[in-house]
mmCIF file of C-alpha atoms and ligand atoms in Angstrom:
data_model
loop_
_atom_site.group_PDB
_atom_site.id
_atom_site.type_symbol
_atom_site.label_atom_id
_atom_site.label_comp_id
_atom_site.label_asym_id
_atom_site.label_seq_id
_atom_site.Cartn_x
_atom_site.Cartn_y
_atom_site.Cartn_z
ATOM 1 C CA MET T 1 -19.156 -12.319 -22.879
ATOM 2 C CA LEU T 2 -20.200 -14.827 -20.554
ATOM 3 C CA TYR T 3 -17.714 -18.347 -20.047
ATOM 4 C CA ARG T 4 -16.873 -20.846 -17.553
ATOM 5 C CA ILE T 5 -14.203 -21.312 -16.384
ATOM 6 C CA GLU T 6 -12.960 -24.808 -14.810
ATOM 7 C CA THR T 7 -15.223 -25.303 -12.644
ATOM 8 C CA MET T 8 -17.240 -22.333 -10.740
ATOM 9 C CA ALA T 9 -16.501 -18.940 -11.117
ATOM 10 C CA ILE T 10 -17.574 -16.684 -14.910
ATOM 11 C CA MET T 11 -14.604 -14.361 -15.701
ATOM 12 C CA ILE T 12 -15.565 -11.449 -15.910
ATOM 13 C CA ASP T 13 -13.965 -10.406 -19.356
ATOM 14 C CA GLY T 14 -12.864 -6.962 -18.856
ATOM 15 C CA LYS T 15 -10.968 -6.704 -22.286
ATOM 16 C CA GLU T 16 -13.281 -7.746 -23.746
ATOM 17 C CA LEU T 17 -16.079 -5.247 -22.284
ATOM 18 C CA ALA T 18 -13.344 -2.844 -22.731
ATOM 19 C CA ARG T 19 -13.116 -3.539 -26.747
ATOM 20 C CA LYS T 20 -17.185 -2.900 -26.281
ATOM 21 C CA VAL T 21 -17.134 0.392 -24.913
ATOM 22 C CA ARG T 22 -14.725 2.224 -27.021
ATOM 23 C CA SER T 23 -16.384 1.017 -29.468
ATOM 24 C CA ASP T 24 -19.498 2.568 -28.964
ATOM 25 C CA LEU T 25 -16.654 5.775 -28.114
ATOM 26 C CA LYS T 26 -15.895 5.796 -31.555
ATOM 27 C CA ILE T 27 -19.489 5.969 -32.797
ATOM 28 C CA GLU T 28 -20.111 8.846 -30.389
ATOM 29 C CA CYS T 29 -17.377 10.405 -31.175
ATOM 30 C CA GLU T 30 -17.797 10.293 -35.144
ATOM 31 C CA ASN T 31 -21.096 11.661 -34.614
ATOM 32 C CA LEU T 32 -19.448 14.757 -32.390
ATOM 33 C CA LYS T 33 -16.922 15.445 -35.421
ATOM 34 C CA ALA T 34 -20.843 15.635 -37.705
ATOM 35 C CA LYS T 35 -21.145 18.258 -35.814
ATOM 36 C CA GLY T 36 -18.222 20.398 -36.159
ATOM 37 C CA ILE T 37 -16.482 19.069 -32.872
ATOM 38 C CA ASN T 38 -12.668 18.001 -32.117
ATOM 39 C CA PRO T 39 -12.803 16.470 -28.538
ATOM 40 C CA LYS T 40 -9.535 17.024 -27.218
ATOM 41 C CA PHE T 41 -7.675 15.112 -24.646
ATOM 42 C CA ALA T 42 -4.405 16.882 -23.226
ATOM 43 C CA VAL T 43 -1.803 14.631 -20.691
ATOM 44 C CA ILE T 44 0.943 15.843 -18.634
ATOM 45 C CA MET T 45 3.565 13.731 -17.833
ATOM 46 C CA VAL T 46 6.256 15.299 -15.538
ATOM 47 C CA GLY T 47 9.751 13.302 -15.116
ATOM 48 C CA ASP T 48 9.841 9.821 -17.629
ATOM 49 C CA ASP T 49 9.480 7.440 -14.591
ATOM 50 C CA PRO T 50 9.233 3.742 -16.444
ATOM 51 C CA ALA T 51 5.627 3.112 -15.828
ATOM 52 C CA SER T 52 3.856 6.212 -16.209
ATOM 53 C CA LYS T 53 5.498 6.115 -20.111
ATOM 54 C CA VAL T 54 3.473 2.657 -20.205
ATOM 55 C CA TYR T 55 0.471 3.973 -19.688
ATOM 56 C CA VAL T 56 0.869 7.519 -21.258
ATOM 57 C CA ARG T 57 0.801 5.413 -24.697
ATOM 58 C CA THR T 58 -1.661 3.034 -23.861
ATOM 59 C CA LYS T 59 -3.693 6.568 -23.578
ATOM 60 C CA SER T 60 -2.616 7.295 -26.338
ATOM 61 C CA LYS T 61 -3.107 4.355 -28.221
ATOM 62 C CA ALA T 62 -6.775 4.310 -27.122
ATOM 63 C CA CYS T 63 -7.269 8.567 -28.317
ATOM 64 C CA ASP T 64 -6.144 7.075 -31.734
ATOM 65 C CA GLU T 65 -8.698 4.513 -31.874
ATOM 66 C CA ILE T 66 -11.268 6.089 -31.248
ATOM 67 C CA GLY T 67 -10.845 9.215 -32.877
ATOM 68 C CA VAL T 68 -9.959 11.864 -30.246
ATOM 69 C CA GLU T 69 -7.163 14.297 -30.698
ATOM 70 C CA TYR T 70 -3.924 14.066 -28.206
ATOM 71 C CA GLU T 71 -1.822 16.237 -26.722
ATOM 72 C CA GLU T 72 1.234 15.277 -25.011
ATOM 73 C CA HIS T 73 2.850 17.884 -22.616
ATOM 74 C CA ILE T 74 6.189 16.026 -21.460
ATOM 75 C CA LEU T 75 7.990 17.853 -18.696
ATOM 76 C CA ASP T 76 11.415 17.505 -17.520
ATOM 77 C CA ALA T 77 11.934 16.500 -13.416
ATOM 78 C CA SER T 78 13.008 19.673 -12.700
ATOM 79 C CA ILE T 79 9.940 21.894 -13.671
ATOM 80 C CA THR T 80 8.869 24.110 -10.443
ATOM 81 C CA GLN T 81 4.932 23.659 -9.106
ATOM 82 C CA LYS T 82 4.099 27.278 -10.649
ATOM 83 C CA GLU T 83 4.852 26.184 -14.298
ATOM 84 C CA LEU T 84 3.381 23.200 -14.132
ATOM 85 C CA ILE T 85 0.347 25.254 -12.923
ATOM 86 C CA GLU T 86 0.687 27.561 -14.993
ATOM 87 C CA LEU T 87 0.251 25.166 -18.194
ATOM 88 C CA ILE T 88 -3.173 23.395 -16.129
ATOM 89 C CA HIS T 89 -3.706 26.907 -16.504
ATOM 90 C CA LYS T 90 -3.080 27.483 -19.552
ATOM 91 C CA LEU T 91 -5.516 24.334 -20.881
ATOM 92 C CA ASN T 92 -7.583 24.839 -18.959
ATOM 93 C CA GLU T 93 -8.184 28.292 -21.064
ATOM 94 C CA ASP T 94 -7.264 26.445 -23.955
ATOM 95 C CA LYS T 95 -11.252 26.024 -25.499
ATOM 96 C CA SER T 96 -10.045 23.228 -28.207
ATOM 97 C CA VAL T 97 -8.652 20.660 -24.815
ATOM 98 C CA ASN T 98 -11.694 18.896 -23.352
ATOM 99 C CA GLY T 99 -10.048 16.645 -20.863
ATOM 100 C CA ILE T 100 -6.752 17.568 -18.553
ATOM 101 C CA LEU T 101 -4.868 14.251 -16.934
ATOM 102 C CA LEU T 102 -1.791 14.518 -14.883
ATOM 103 C CA GLN T 103 0.294 10.885 -15.434
ATOM 104 C CA SER T 104 0.989 10.620 -11.526
ATOM 105 C CA PRO T 105 2.994 10.319 -9.595
ATOM 106 C CA ILE T 106 5.178 13.484 -9.888
ATOM 107 C CA PRO T 107 8.194 14.056 -8.622
ATOM 108 C CA LYS T 108 8.734 15.017 -4.803
ATOM 109 C CA HIS T 109 8.894 18.430 -4.709
ATOM 110 C CA LEU T 110 5.714 19.042 -6.769
ATOM 111 C CA ASP T 111 2.172 19.138 -4.707
ATOM 112 C CA ILE T 112 -0.032 16.927 -6.165
ATOM 113 C CA ASP T 113 -2.501 17.719 -4.450
ATOM 114 C CA GLU T 114 -2.681 21.387 -5.541
ATOM 115 C CA ALA T 115 -2.178 20.621 -9.215
ATOM 116 C CA PHE T 116 -5.440 18.172 -9.116
ATOM 117 C CA ARG T 117 -7.069 21.309 -7.903
ATOM 118 C CA GLU T 118 -6.216 23.601 -9.769
ATOM 119 C CA ILE T 119 -6.855 21.241 -13.493
ATOM 120 C CA SER T 120 -10.607 23.057 -14.398
ATOM 121 C CA TYR T 121 -12.864 20.937 -12.534
ATOM 122 C CA GLU T 122 -14.942 20.485 -16.262
ATOM 123 C CA LYS T 123 -12.060 18.953 -17.439
ATOM 124 C CA ASP T 124 -10.933 16.635 -15.368
ATOM 125 C CA VAL T 125 -11.650 13.318 -17.034
ATOM 126 C CA ASP T 126 -9.436 11.462 -13.809
ATOM 127 C CA GLY T 127 -11.891 13.194 -11.170
ATOM 128 C CA PHE T 128 -9.790 14.192 -9.063
ATOM 129 C CA ASN T 129 -10.546 17.598 -8.188
ATOM 130 C CA PRO T 130 -12.075 18.107 -4.867
ATOM 131 C CA ILE T 131 -15.401 19.046 -6.588
ATOM 132 C CA ASN T 132 -15.692 16.315 -8.626
ATOM 133 C CA VAL T 133 -14.721 14.029 -5.139
ATOM 134 C CA GLY T 134 -17.548 15.756 -3.510
ATOM 135 C CA LYS T 135 -20.514 15.434 -5.644
ATOM 136 C CA LEU T 136 -19.509 11.914 -6.177
ATOM 137 C CA LEU T 137 -20.144 11.954 -2.017
ATOM 138 C CA LEU T 138 -22.974 13.495 -2.726
ATOM 139 C CA ASN T 139 -24.307 11.235 -5.412
ATOM 140 C CA GLN T 140 -24.606 14.313 -7.778
ATOM 141 C CA ASP T 141 -23.113 13.833 -11.666
ATOM 142 C CA THR T 142 -19.155 13.873 -11.812
ATOM 143 C CA PHE T 143 -16.348 12.744 -13.486
ATOM 144 C CA ILE T 144 -16.043 9.229 -11.612
ATOM 145 C CA SER T 145 -12.395 8.389 -11.400
ATOM 146 C CA CYS T 146 -11.757 5.766 -13.997
ATOM 147 C CA THR T 147 -11.068 2.217 -12.008
ATOM 148 C CA PRO T 148 -14.043 2.520 -9.715
ATOM 149 C CA PHE T 149 -16.184 3.587 -13.317
ATOM 150 C CA GLY T 150 -14.690 0.543 -14.995
ATOM 151 C CA ILE T 151 -15.377 -1.512 -11.913
ATOM 152 C CA MET T 152 -18.554 -0.076 -11.228
ATOM 153 C CA LYS T 153 -19.646 -0.430 -16.334
ATOM 154 C CA MET T 154 -18.864 -4.610 -15.008
ATOM 155 C CA PHE T 155 -21.020 -4.843 -12.201
ATOM 156 C CA GLU T 156 -23.892 -3.373 -14.489
ATOM 157 C CA GLU T 157 -22.914 -5.099 -17.413
ATOM 158 C CA TYR T 158 -22.676 -8.455 -15.485
ATOM 159 C CA HIS T 159 -26.231 -7.592 -13.539
ATOM 160 C CA ILE T 160 -24.199 -7.768 -10.765
ATOM 161 C CA ASP T 161 -26.926 -6.020 -8.438
ATOM 162 C CA LEU T 162 -25.684 -4.573 -4.934
ATOM 163 C CA GLU T 163 -28.280 -3.136 -3.389
ATOM 164 C CA GLY T 164 -28.429 -4.356 0.137
ATOM 165 C CA LYS T 165 -25.300 -6.756 -0.457
ATOM 166 C CA ASN T 166 -22.418 -7.175 1.454
ATOM 167 C CA LEU T 167 -19.129 -5.624 0.087
ATOM 168 C CA VAL T 168 -16.109 -4.995 1.038
ATOM 169 C CA ILE T 169 -13.006 -2.968 -0.643
ATOM 170 C CA ILE T 170 -10.286 -3.699 1.077
ATOM 171 C CA GLY T 171 -8.121 -0.997 0.048
ATOM 172 C CA ARG T 172 -8.383 3.040 1.202
ATOM 173 C CA SER T 173 -6.269 5.362 -1.306
ATOM 174 C CA ASN T 174 -7.635 8.052 -2.430
ATOM 175 C CA ILE T 175 -7.794 6.837 -6.995
ATOM 176 C CA VAL T 176 -9.443 3.098 -5.856
ATOM 177 C CA GLY T 177 -11.343 2.548 -2.535
ATOM 178 C CA LYS T 178 -12.648 5.935 -1.258
ATOM 179 C CA PRO T 179 -13.889 6.189 -5.120
ATOM 180 C CA LEU T 180 -15.629 2.533 -5.515
ATOM 181 C CA MET T 181 -16.542 3.071 -1.537
ATOM 182 C CA ALA T 182 -18.831 6.273 -2.978
ATOM 183 C CA CYS T 183 -20.312 4.622 -6.131
ATOM 184 C CA CYS T 184 -20.969 1.626 -4.519
ATOM 185 C CA LEU T 185 -22.547 3.411 -1.752
ATOM 186 C CA ASN T 186 -24.883 5.080 -4.478
ATOM 187 C CA LYS T 187 -25.904 1.428 -5.511
ATOM 188 C CA HIS T 188 -26.950 0.460 -2.489
ATOM 189 C CA ALA T 189 -24.395 -1.756 -1.492
ATOM 190 C CA THR T 190 -23.346 -2.376 2.416
ATOM 191 C CA VAL T 191 -19.828 -0.711 2.174
ATOM 192 C CA THR T 192 -16.764 -2.088 4.585
ATOM 193 C CA ILE T 193 -13.755 -0.736 3.142
ATOM 194 C CA CYS T 194 -10.005 -2.643 5.319
ATOM 195 C CA HIS T 195 -6.631 -1.108 5.038
ATOM 196 C CA SER T 196 -3.220 -2.022 6.801
ATOM 197 C CA ARG T 197 -4.585 -1.547 9.991
ATOM 198 C CA THR T 198 -7.644 -3.437 10.146
ATOM 199 C CA LYS T 199 -8.133 -5.927 12.501
ATOM 200 C CA GLU T 200 -9.135 -9.596 11.684
ATOM 201 C CA LEU T 201 -9.855 -8.820 7.892
ATOM 202 C CA LYS T 202 -10.202 -12.482 6.731
ATOM 203 C CA GLU T 203 -13.574 -12.036 8.826
ATOM 204 C CA LYS T 204 -14.446 -9.116 6.908
ATOM 205 C CA THR T 205 -14.002 -10.439 3.719
ATOM 206 C CA ARG T 206 -15.194 -14.183 4.655
ATOM 207 C CA ASN T 207 -18.654 -12.045 5.030
ATOM 208 C CA ALA T 208 -18.428 -10.368 1.691
ATOM 209 C CA ASP T 209 -21.206 -10.555 -1.172
ATOM 210 C CA ILE T 210 -18.574 -8.771 -3.027
ATOM 211 C CA LEU T 211 -14.994 -8.576 -2.377
ATOM 212 C CA VAL T 212 -12.484 -5.903 -4.809
ATOM 213 C CA ALA T 213 -8.898 -5.793 -3.867
ATOM 214 C CA ALA T 214 -6.889 -2.956 -4.265
ATOM 215 C CA ILE T 215 -4.002 -3.470 -2.211
ATOM 216 C CA GLY T 216 -0.958 -4.234 -3.885
ATOM 217 C CA LYS T 217 0.599 -7.175 -2.837
ATOM 218 C CA PRO T 218 0.696 -10.358 -5.302
ATOM 219 C CA ASN T 219 -1.748 -13.532 -4.628
ATOM 220 C CA TYR T 220 -2.622 -11.438 -0.566
ATOM 221 C CA VAL T 221 -6.243 -13.026 -0.792
ATOM 222 C CA THR T 222 -6.486 -16.625 -0.171
ATOM 223 C CA ALA T 223 -8.971 -18.658 -1.240
ATOM 224 C CA ASP T 224 -10.033 -18.788 2.750
ATOM 225 C CA MET T 225 -10.731 -15.552 2.717
ATOM 226 C CA VAL T 226 -13.184 -15.440 0.090
ATOM 227 C CA LYS T 227 -16.912 -16.613 0.695
ATOM 228 C CA GLU T 228 -18.563 -19.231 -1.420
ATOM 229 C CA GLY T 229 -19.725 -17.671 -4.306
ATOM 230 C CA ALA T 230 -18.758 -14.088 -3.914
ATOM 231 C CA VAL T 231 -18.085 -11.737 -6.567
ATOM 232 C CA VAL T 232 -13.905 -10.937 -6.962
ATOM 233 C CA ILE T 233 -12.902 -7.502 -8.462
ATOM 234 C CA ASP T 234 -8.668 -8.032 -7.909
ATOM 235 C CA VAL T 235 -7.630 -4.079 -8.875
ATOM 236 C CA GLY T 236 -3.937 -5.362 -8.260
ATOM 237 C CA ILE T 237 -1.726 -5.368 -10.417
ATOM 238 C CA ASN T 238 2.372 -6.034 -9.620
ATOM 239 C CA ARG T 239 4.921 -6.984 -11.952
ATOM 240 C CA GLY T 240 7.457 -9.464 -10.824
ATOM 241 C CA LYS T 241 11.121 -9.550 -11.622
ATOM 242 C CA ASP T 242 9.984 -11.415 -14.511
ATOM 243 C CA LYS T 243 7.856 -8.812 -15.495
ATOM 244 C CA LYS T 244 4.923 -11.373 -15.104
ATOM 245 C CA ILE T 245 2.093 -8.928 -13.761
ATOM 246 C CA THR T 246 0.075 -10.747 -11.252
ATOM 247 C CA GLY T 247 -3.147 -9.303 -9.340
ATOM 248 C CA ASP T 248 -4.119 -9.348 -5.366
ATOM 249 C CA VAL T 249 -5.857 -12.339 -5.425
ATOM 250 C CA ASP T 250 -4.947 -16.224 -5.592
ATOM 251 C CA PHE T 251 -6.798 -16.271 -8.529
ATOM 252 C CA GLU T 252 -5.965 -20.253 -9.314
ATOM 253 C CA ASN T 253 -7.427 -21.477 -5.897
ATOM 254 C CA VAL T 254 -9.984 -18.247 -5.578
ATOM 255 C CA LYS T 255 -11.727 -18.852 -8.806
ATOM 256 C CA GLU T 256 -13.548 -22.567 -7.610
ATOM 257 C CA LYS T 257 -15.204 -20.592 -4.864
ATOM 258 C CA ALA T 258 -16.091 -17.336 -6.835
ATOM 259 C CA SER T 259 -19.245 -16.660 -8.898
ATOM 260 C CA TYR T 260 -17.654 -14.230 -10.578
ATOM 261 C CA ILE T 261 -13.933 -13.289 -10.641
ATOM 262 C CA THR T 262 -11.600 -10.772 -13.419
ATOM 263 C CA PRO T 263 -8.093 -11.732 -14.131
ATOM 264 C CA VAL T 264 -4.908 -10.441 -14.069
ATOM 265 C CA PRO T 265 -4.452 -9.252 -16.546
ATOM 266 C CA GLY T 266 -7.675 -8.703 -18.906
ATOM 267 C CA GLY T 267 -10.034 -7.496 -15.739
ATOM 268 C CA VAL T 268 -9.808 -4.013 -14.587
ATOM 269 C CA GLY T 269 -7.067 -2.733 -16.363
ATOM 270 C CA PRO T 270 -8.157 -2.353 -19.998
ATOM 271 C CA MET T 271 -11.336 -1.184 -18.245
ATOM 272 C CA THR T 272 -10.117 1.610 -16.599
ATOM 273 C CA VAL T 273 -8.820 3.196 -19.790
ATOM 274 C CA ALA T 274 -12.414 2.652 -21.928
ATOM 275 C CA MET T 275 -14.181 4.672 -19.129
ATOM 276 C CA LEU T 276 -11.245 7.250 -18.773
ATOM 277 C CA MET T 277 -11.883 8.032 -22.409
ATOM 278 C CA ASN T 278 -15.068 7.561 -21.732
ATOM 279 C CA ASN T 279 -15.266 10.988 -19.554
ATOM 280 C CA VAL T 280 -13.384 12.698 -22.404
ATOM 281 C CA ILE T 281 -16.861 11.839 -24.742
ATOM 282 C CA LYS T 282 -18.444 12.664 -22.172
ATOM 283 C CA ALA T 283 -16.521 16.326 -21.120
ATOM 284 C CA THR T 284 -16.754 17.372 -24.536
ATOM 285 C CA LYS T 285 -20.684 17.081 -24.396
ATOM 286 C CA ASN T 286 -20.554 18.939 -21.165
ATOM 287 C CA GLN T 287 -18.806 21.406 -22.912
ATOM 288 C CA ASN T 288 -21.167 21.855 -26.092
ATOM 289 C CA ASN T 289 -24.249 21.453 -24.067
ATOM 290 C CA ILE T 290 -24.631 18.157 -25.798
HETATM 291 P P1 NAP Y 1 -2.251 2.442 -2.512
HETATM 292 O O1 NAP Y 1 -2.907 4.219 -2.915
HETATM 293 O O2 NAP Y 1 -1.006 1.723 -2.248
HETATM 294 O O3 NAP Y 1 -3.317 1.498 -1.743
HETATM 295 C C1 NAP Y 1 -3.203 0.500 -0.907
HETATM 296 C C2 NAP Y 1 -4.284 0.042 -0.105
HETATM 297 O O4 NAP Y 1 -3.741 -1.488 0.319
HETATM 298 C C3 NAP Y 1 -3.689 1.048 1.007
HETATM 299 O O5 NAP Y 1 -4.853 1.696 1.807
HETATM 300 C C4 NAP Y 1 -2.831 0.052 2.471
HETATM 301 O O6 NAP Y 1 -3.943 0.473 3.351
HETATM 302 C C5 NAP Y 1 -4.034 -1.082 1.875
HETATM 303 N N1 NAP Y 1 -2.755 -2.416 2.638
HETATM 304 C C6 NAP Y 1 -1.971 -2.546 2.458
HETATM 305 N N2 NAP Y 1 -1.700 -3.575 2.262
HETATM 306 C C7 NAP Y 1 -2.433 -4.170 2.961
HETATM 307 C C8 NAP Y 1 -3.066 -5.267 3.963
HETATM 308 N N3 NAP Y 1 -1.140 -6.874 4.462
HETATM 309 N N4 NAP Y 1 -3.747 -5.528 4.324
HETATM 310 C C9 NAP Y 1 -5.023 -4.798 4.103
HETATM 311 N N5 NAP Y 1 -4.843 -3.588 3.751
HETATM 312 C C10 NAP Y 1 -3.216 -3.195 2.955
HETATM 313 O O7 NAP Y 1 -2.862 1.571 -3.731
HETATM 314 P P2 NAP Y 1 -3.619 1.787 -5.486
HETATM 315 O O8 NAP Y 1 -3.017 3.151 -5.989
HETATM 316 O O9 NAP Y 1 -4.484 2.091 -4.580
HETATM 317 O O10 NAP Y 1 -3.726 0.620 -5.827
HETATM 318 C C11 NAP Y 1 -3.748 -0.831 -5.084
HETATM 319 C C12 NAP Y 1 -3.049 -1.701 -6.803
HETATM 320 O O11 NAP Y 1 -3.844 -1.478 -7.668
HETATM 321 C C13 NAP Y 1 -1.532 -1.246 -7.138
HETATM 322 O O12 NAP Y 1 -2.040 -3.322 -7.447
HETATM 323 C C14 NAP Y 1 -1.798 -0.742 -8.245
HETATM 324 O O13 NAP Y 1 -0.786 -1.126 -9.496
HETATM 325 C C15 NAP Y 1 -3.503 -1.550 -8.156
HETATM 326 N N6 NAP Y 1 -4.037 -0.092 -9.467
HETATM 327 C C16 NAP Y 1 -4.487 -0.976 -10.380
HETATM 328 C C17 NAP Y 1 -5.299 -0.403 -11.084
HETATM 329 C C18 NAP Y 1 -6.144 -0.583 -12.420
HETATM 330 O O14 NAP Y 1 -6.538 -0.478 -13.282
HETATM 331 N N7 NAP Y 1 -6.457 -1.751 -12.444
HETATM 332 C C19 NAP Y 1 -5.465 1.327 -11.513
HETATM 333 C C20 NAP Y 1 -5.054 1.827 -10.110
HETATM 334 C C21 NAP Y 1 -4.192 1.328 -9.398
HETATM 335 P P3 NAP Y 1 -3.435 2.053 4.173
HETATM 336 O O15 NAP Y 1 -3.669 3.225 3.605
HETATM 337 O O16 NAP Y 1 -3.458 1.728 5.073
HETATM 338 O O17 NAP Y 1 -2.416 1.909 3.884
#
C-alpha cells in the first residue's frame, strides 16, 4: 500500500485503507449475525440538499457492502423541531436500531444542536452528542466523529507517531478541527489550532511536523507554508465549477516537500465513511455487551 510519488512524499492511500477497514467490518458483521445480532443504522435527512443526497447514498452503499441494515428517514424541509425530535426519540427507543445519524445541514429554522443532543449518546455514531464530545476531551472510550477518527486511523496504519510532534490544524470546526485536536492531544502531540483570525499563519504552519488543513479553500496551503519532511493531511473537499474536486492543499507542489501526503479525492474522504461504519458496529457490540 506504500508507494512513492515522483520525488518525495509517500501518498497515504485512504481509498485502499478504507477498503481494508470495510472488509474487516464485513467479517465482524457476519460474526454478529451468526450470534443472531443484526446491526442496523438509521439516517435522518431533512430536505433535499443535493450534496447531502450524495453523502447519504455513499453511507447506504457502505452498509450494503458490510451487511448492515440501512433505514432512511427523509423528512420534508418544512418539518417542525418537535416532529424532528419525536422521530429521534422514536429511533432512540427502537431496540432494533443501533446507530443514528442526522445528516447536516438541516434547514435554518431547525435547531441542530438540540437535535444532536437528543440523539442517544449510545447510538450517536457521528460523535456529536455533547456527552461523547466531553468523553473524547477526557480521553475516555466514546464515539469519535468520523473524519478525525479516519485521520487517526491513517496515522496508525502508516506508523506516524504523534508523541511530542508539533501538529498544526487549520480549521476549528466542531466536526473536524476541534475533535481532531482532542484526538491528537490524547496521543501526546503538541497541538496548535488555527482559524481565520490567526495571525502569522505561515509562521505556525512552517513549524508543523504534521499539518492538517480543514479550511474549505482550494489549494490554500502552498509549499512555502510547509516544513521540509512534514506529514500533510488534506481534509478539504472543494467542488469547482467543472465539478472537479480539489483539496485545501496545493498537492502538486507540496508533495515535493512533504514526507507523507493525502490526495484529494482518495484520501480522508473514504476514511470518513469507513469509520462511520466502524462506529455502527461498535454501537451494536456495546448495546449487546460484546
Ligand atoms: P468549516 O466549518 O467551514 O470550518 C472551516 C475552518 O477553516 C474554520 O475554523 C475557519 O475559521 C477556518 N478558516 C477559513 N478560512 C481560513 C483562513 N483563510 N485561514 C485560516 N483558517 C481559515 O468547515 P469544515 O466543516 O471543518 O470543513 C472544512 C473542509 O473539509 C471543507 O472543505 C469540507 O468540505 C471538508 N470536509 C471533508 C470531510 C471529509 O470527509 N473529507 C469531512 C468534513 C469536512 P473560523 O472558525 O475563524 O471561521
